[in-house]
């Protein structure tokens, strides 16, 4: 995304990004979300009997009475020197040195204030997280040292 904006804005120099290491984990009960989407029947009186061949009568009878009690989703977004890990998918951290000359001026972006992290796929948001205190270890589990910054 930086490359896209860098090209659009016409900046042709080097860009150095300082990004803190961070890991965000969240566990969400999605029952209310699914109910709001009109899928409440899954949790009340669902009929899952069509999931098996009708010749298996005992199984079909059980599936007619089956309901879902809880659905939870756990998301993890971790960024460090090795790249970005989202749940079980690993995405390589981009390098922002596209088509630049060694003598080009360098700009630096330092993420030392609260920021929003968004992992996208084909411009669709997959995971989002707010880093509220990137320099305070007690609230964000980030070290305050220079070693804890990732140079991209």
PDB file of C-alpha atoms in Angstrom:
ATOM      1  CA  UNK A   1       0.000   0.000   0.000  1.00  0.00           C
ATOM      2  CA  UNK A   2       2.908   2.355   0.730  1.00  0.00           C
ATOM      3  CA  UNK A   3       4.297   1.689  -2.747  1.00  0.00           C
ATOM      4  CA  UNK A   4       0.940   2.447  -4.316  1.00  0.00           C
ATOM      5  CA  UNK A   5       0.611   5.749  -2.420  1.00  0.00           C
ATOM      6  CA  UNK A   6       4.284   6.562  -2.974  1.00  0.00           C
ATOM      7  CA  UNK A   7       3.797   6.174  -6.724  1.00  0.00           C
ATOM      8  CA  UNK A   8       0.531   8.139  -6.685  1.00  0.00           C
ATOM      9  CA  UNK A   9       2.037  10.997  -4.669  1.00  0.00           C
ATOM     10  CA  UNK A  10       5.041  11.184  -7.000  1.00  0.00           C
ATOM     11  CA  UNK A  11       7.681  10.605  -4.303  1.00  0.00           C
ATOM     12  CA  UNK A  12      10.685   8.861  -5.851  1.00  0.00           C
ATOM     13  CA  UNK A  13      13.148   8.873  -2.943  1.00  0.00           C
ATOM     14  CA  UNK A  14      13.920   6.261  -0.316  1.00  0.00           C
ATOM     15  CA  UNK A  15      11.360   5.590   2.378  1.00  0.00           C
ATOM     16  CA  UNK A  16      12.337   4.146   5.749  1.00  0.00           C
ATOM     17  CA  UNK A  17       9.532   2.932   7.997  1.00  0.00           C
ATOM     18  CA  UNK A  18       9.969   2.325  11.739  1.00  0.00           C
ATOM     19  CA  UNK A  19       7.233   0.006  12.963  1.00  0.00           C
ATOM     20  CA  UNK A  20       6.977  -1.441  16.489  1.00  0.00           C
ATOM     21  CA  UNK A  21       6.699  -5.182  16.978  1.00  0.00           C
ATOM     22  CA  UNK A  22       3.207  -6.043  18.107  1.00  0.00           C
ATOM     23  CA  UNK A  23       0.829  -8.926  18.591  1.00  0.00           C
ATOM     24  CA  UNK A  24      -2.930  -8.566  18.841  1.00  0.00           C
ATOM     25  CA  UNK A  25      -5.117 -11.479  19.874  1.00  0.00           C
ATOM     26  CA  UNK A  26      -8.878 -11.435  20.141  1.00  0.00           C
ATOM     27  CA  UNK A  27     -11.544 -14.028  20.755  1.00  0.00           C
ATOM     28  CA  UNK A  28     -15.083 -13.115  19.722  1.00  0.00           C
ATOM     29  CA  UNK A  29     -18.399 -14.878  20.204  1.00  0.00           C
ATOM     30  CA  UNK A  30     -20.033 -14.539  16.773  1.00  0.00           C
ATOM     31  CA  UNK A  31     -23.439 -15.896  17.786  1.00  0.00           C
ATOM     32  CA  UNK A  32     -25.086 -12.455  17.970  1.00  0.00           C
ATOM     33  CA  UNK A  33     -23.543 -11.482  14.626  1.00  0.00           C
ATOM     34  CA  UNK A  34     -24.927 -14.586  12.914  1.00  0.00           C
ATOM     35  CA  UNK A  35     -28.323 -14.077  14.554  1.00  0.00           C
ATOM     36  CA  UNK A  36     -28.320 -10.504  13.255  1.00  0.00           C
ATOM     37  CA  UNK A  37     -27.663 -11.873   9.757  1.00  0.00           C
ATOM     38  CA  UNK A  38     -30.823 -13.993   9.980  1.00  0.00           C
ATOM     39  CA  UNK A  39     -29.087 -17.231  10.961  1.00  0.00           C
ATOM     40  CA  UNK A  40     -30.635 -17.487  14.440  1.00  0.00           C
ATOM     41  CA  UNK A  41     -32.272 -20.798  13.571  1.00  0.00           C
ATOM     42  CA  UNK A  42     -28.843 -22.456  13.875  1.00  0.00           C
ATOM     43  CA  UNK A  43     -28.962 -21.756  17.614  1.00  0.00           C
ATOM     44  CA  UNK A  44     -32.639 -22.547  18.260  1.00  0.00           C
ATOM     45  CA  UNK A  45     -34.120 -25.272  16.097  1.00  0.00           C
ATOM     46  CA  UNK A  46     -31.902 -26.204  13.203  1.00  0.00           C
ATOM     47  CA  UNK A  47     -32.337 -29.238  10.982  1.00  0.00           C
ATOM     48  CA  UNK A  48     -28.969 -30.593   9.866  1.00  0.00           C
ATOM     49  CA  UNK A  49     -30.419 -33.899   8.613  1.00  0.00           C
ATOM     50  CA  UNK A  50     -29.691 -33.018   4.968  1.00  0.00           C
ATOM     51  CA  UNK A  51     -25.986 -33.233   5.780  1.00  0.00           C
ATOM     52  CA  UNK A  52     -26.153 -37.039   5.677  1.00  0.00           C
ATOM     53  CA  UNK A  53     -27.664 -39.596   3.336  1.00  0.00           C
ATOM     54  CA  UNK A  54     -31.324 -40.128   4.288  1.00  0.00           C
ATOM     55  CA  UNK A  55     -30.680 -43.886   4.481  1.00  0.00           C
ATOM     56  CA  UNK A  56     -28.876 -43.272   7.789  1.00  0.00           C
ATOM     57  CA  UNK A  57     -32.109 -42.730   9.740  1.00  0.00           C
ATOM     58  CA  UNK A  58     -30.605 -42.736  13.267  1.00  0.00           C
ATOM     59  CA  UNK A  59     -28.024 -40.127  12.307  1.00  0.00           C
ATOM     60  CA  UNK A  60     -30.594 -38.019  10.446  1.00  0.00           C
ATOM     61  CA  UNK A  61     -32.889 -38.088  13.500  1.00  0.00           C
ATOM     62  CA  UNK A  62     -30.090 -36.837  15.745  1.00  0.00           C
ATOM     63  CA  UNK A  63     -29.155 -34.095  13.273  1.00  0.00           C
ATOM     64  CA  UNK A  64     -32.783 -32.881  13.240  1.00  0.00           C
ATOM     65  CA  UNK A  65     -32.509 -32.160  16.972  1.00  0.00           C
ATOM     66  CA  UNK A  66     -29.006 -30.715  16.890  1.00  0.00           C
ATOM     67  CA  UNK A  67     -28.461 -26.986  17.506  1.00  0.00           C
ATOM     68  CA  UNK A  68     -25.322 -24.906  17.779  1.00  0.00           C
ATOM     69  CA  UNK A  69     -24.713 -23.490  21.259  1.00  0.00           C
ATOM     70  CA  UNK A  70     -21.714 -21.267  20.627  1.00  0.00           C
ATOM     71  CA  UNK A  71     -19.445 -20.149  17.795  1.00  0.00           C
ATOM     72  CA  UNK A  72     -16.243 -18.296  18.605  1.00  0.00           C
ATOM     73  CA  UNK A  73     -13.602 -16.854  16.351  1.00  0.00           C
ATOM     74  CA  UNK A  74     -10.018 -16.271  17.454  1.00  0.00           C
ATOM     75  CA  UNK A  75      -7.858 -13.884  15.490  1.00  0.00           C
ATOM     76  CA  UNK A  76      -4.146 -13.217  15.838  1.00  0.00           C
ATOM     77  CA  UNK A  77      -2.184 -10.484  14.101  1.00  0.00           C
ATOM     78  CA  UNK A  78       1.540 -10.402  14.840  1.00  0.00           C
ATOM     79  CA  UNK A  79       4.172  -8.195  13.207  1.00  0.00           C
ATOM     80  CA  UNK A  80       7.923  -8.617  13.755  1.00  0.00           C
ATOM     81  CA  UNK A  81      11.180  -8.734  11.776  1.00  0.00           C
ATOM     82  CA  UNK A  82      10.184 -12.032  10.177  1.00  0.00           C
ATOM     83  CA  UNK A  83       6.977 -10.697   8.650  1.00  0.00           C
ATOM     84  CA  UNK A  84       3.288 -10.561   9.413  1.00  0.00           C
ATOM     85  CA  UNK A  85       1.373 -13.518  10.800  1.00  0.00           C
ATOM     86  CA  UNK A  86      -2.406 -13.469  10.686  1.00  0.00           C
ATOM     87  CA  UNK A  87      -4.056 -16.515  12.253  1.00  0.00           C
ATOM     88  CA  UNK A  88      -2.341 -19.339  10.333  1.00  0.00           C
ATOM     89  CA  UNK A  89      -1.463 -17.318   7.269  1.00  0.00           C
ATOM     90  CA  UNK A  90       1.987 -15.759   6.956  1.00  0.00           C
ATOM     91  CA  UNK A  91       2.465 -12.694   4.773  1.00  0.00           C
ATOM     92  CA  UNK A  92       5.904 -11.306   3.967  1.00  0.00           C
ATOM     93  CA  UNK A  93       6.600  -7.730   5.052  1.00  0.00           C
ATOM     94  CA  UNK A  94       7.028  -5.539   1.996  1.00  0.00           C
ATOM     95  CA  UNK A  95      10.172  -3.641   1.305  1.00  0.00           C
ATOM     96  CA  UNK A  96       9.669  -0.021   0.307  1.00  0.00           C
ATOM     97  CA  UNK A  97      12.723   0.332  -1.942  1.00  0.00           C
ATOM     98  CA  UNK A  98      11.165   0.127  -5.366  1.00  0.00           C
ATOM     99  CA  UNK A  99      12.836   1.924  -8.244  1.00  0.00           C
ATOM    100  CA  UNK A 100      14.998   4.295  -6.177  1.00  0.00           C
ATOM    101  CA  UNK A 101      18.535   5.496  -6.728  1.00  0.00           C
ATOM    102  CA  UNK A 102      21.225   5.461  -4.031  1.00  0.00           C
ATOM    103  CA  UNK A 103      21.511   9.253  -4.163  1.00  0.00           C
ATOM    104  CA  UNK A 104      17.754   9.805  -3.751  1.00  0.00           C
ATOM    105  CA  UNK A 105      16.655  11.657  -0.597  1.00  0.00           C
ATOM    106  CA  UNK A 106      15.300   9.504   2.217  1.00  0.00           C
ATOM    107  CA  UNK A 107      12.120  10.101   4.204  1.00  0.00           C
ATOM    108  CA  UNK A 108      11.370   8.340   7.485  1.00  0.00           C
ATOM    109  CA  UNK A 109       8.019   7.282   8.877  1.00  0.00           C
ATOM    110  CA  UNK A 110       8.107   6.427  12.588  1.00  0.00           C
ATOM    111  CA  UNK A 111       5.020   4.737  14.037  1.00  0.00           C
ATOM    112  CA  UNK A 112       5.545   6.064  17.576  1.00  0.00           C
ATOM    113  CA  UNK A 113       1.943   7.196  18.139  1.00  0.00           C
ATOM    114  CA  UNK A 114      -1.324   5.252  18.180  1.00  0.00           C
ATOM    115  CA  UNK A 115      -2.123   3.803  14.766  1.00  0.00           C
ATOM    116  CA  UNK A 116      -4.515   1.450  13.021  1.00  0.00           C
ATOM    117  CA  UNK A 117      -3.136  -1.738  11.491  1.00  0.00           C
ATOM    118  CA  UNK A 118      -5.127  -3.259   8.629  1.00  0.00           C
ATOM    119  CA  UNK A 119      -4.281  -6.513   6.866  1.00  0.00           C
ATOM    120  CA  UNK A 120      -5.900  -6.571   3.426  1.00  0.00           C
ATOM    121  CA  UNK A 121      -6.280  -9.029   0.582  1.00  0.00           C
ATOM    122  CA  UNK A 122      -7.190  -7.578  -2.817  1.00  0.00           C
ATOM    123  CA  UNK A 123      -8.224  -4.329  -1.074  1.00  0.00           C
ATOM    124  CA  UNK A 124     -10.645  -6.167   1.271  1.00  0.00           C
ATOM    125  CA  UNK A 125      -9.900  -5.837   4.999  1.00  0.00           C
ATOM    126  CA  UNK A 126      -9.135  -9.194   6.634  1.00  0.00           C
ATOM    127  CA  UNK A 127      -7.979  -8.149  10.123  1.00  0.00           C
ATOM    128  CA  UNK A 128      -7.886  -4.766  11.812  1.00  0.00           C
ATOM    129  CA  UNK A 129      -6.311  -3.726  15.084  1.00  0.00           C
ATOM    130  CA  UNK A 130      -5.639  -0.503  16.956  1.00  0.00           C
ATOM    131  CA  UNK A 131      -2.201  -0.015  18.487  1.00  0.00           C
ATOM    132  CA  UNK A 132      -3.059   2.534  21.170  1.00  0.00           C
ATOM    133  CA  UNK A 133       0.257   2.842  23.012  1.00  0.00           C
ATOM    134  CA  UNK A 134       3.161   1.714  20.812  1.00  0.00           C
ATOM    135  CA  UNK A 135       5.764   3.053  23.260  1.00  0.00           C
ATOM    136  CA  UNK A 136       4.294   1.851  26.550  1.00  0.00           C
ATOM    137  CA  UNK A 137       5.233  -1.723  27.412  1.00  0.00           C
ATOM    138  CA  UNK A 138       2.686  -2.030  30.213  1.00  0.00           C
ATOM    139  CA  UNK A 139      -0.304  -1.395  27.977  1.00  0.00           C
ATOM    140  CA  UNK A 140       0.794  -2.742  24.625  1.00  0.00           C
ATOM    141  CA  UNK A 141       3.448  -5.366  25.394  1.00  0.00           C
ATOM    142  CA  UNK A 142       5.958  -3.414  23.328  1.00  0.00           C
ATOM    143  CA  UNK A 143       9.474  -2.722  24.507  1.00  0.00           C
ATOM    144  CA  UNK A 144      10.546   0.919  24.568  1.00  0.00           C
ATOM    145  CA  UNK A 145      13.934   0.175  23.069  1.00  0.00           C
ATOM    146  CA  UNK A 146      15.191   0.724  19.556  1.00  0.00           C
ATOM    147  CA  UNK A 147      15.618  -3.068  19.153  1.00  0.00           C
ATOM    148  CA  UNK A 148      11.861  -3.448  19.262  1.00  0.00           C
ATOM    149  CA  UNK A 149      11.342  -1.384  16.130  1.00  0.00           C
ATOM    150  CA  UNK A 150      11.185  -3.062  12.757  1.00  0.00           C
ATOM    151  CA  UNK A 151      12.879  -1.249   9.905  1.00  0.00           C
ATOM    152  CA  UNK A 152      10.933  -2.009   6.744  1.00  0.00           C
TER     153      UNK A 152
END
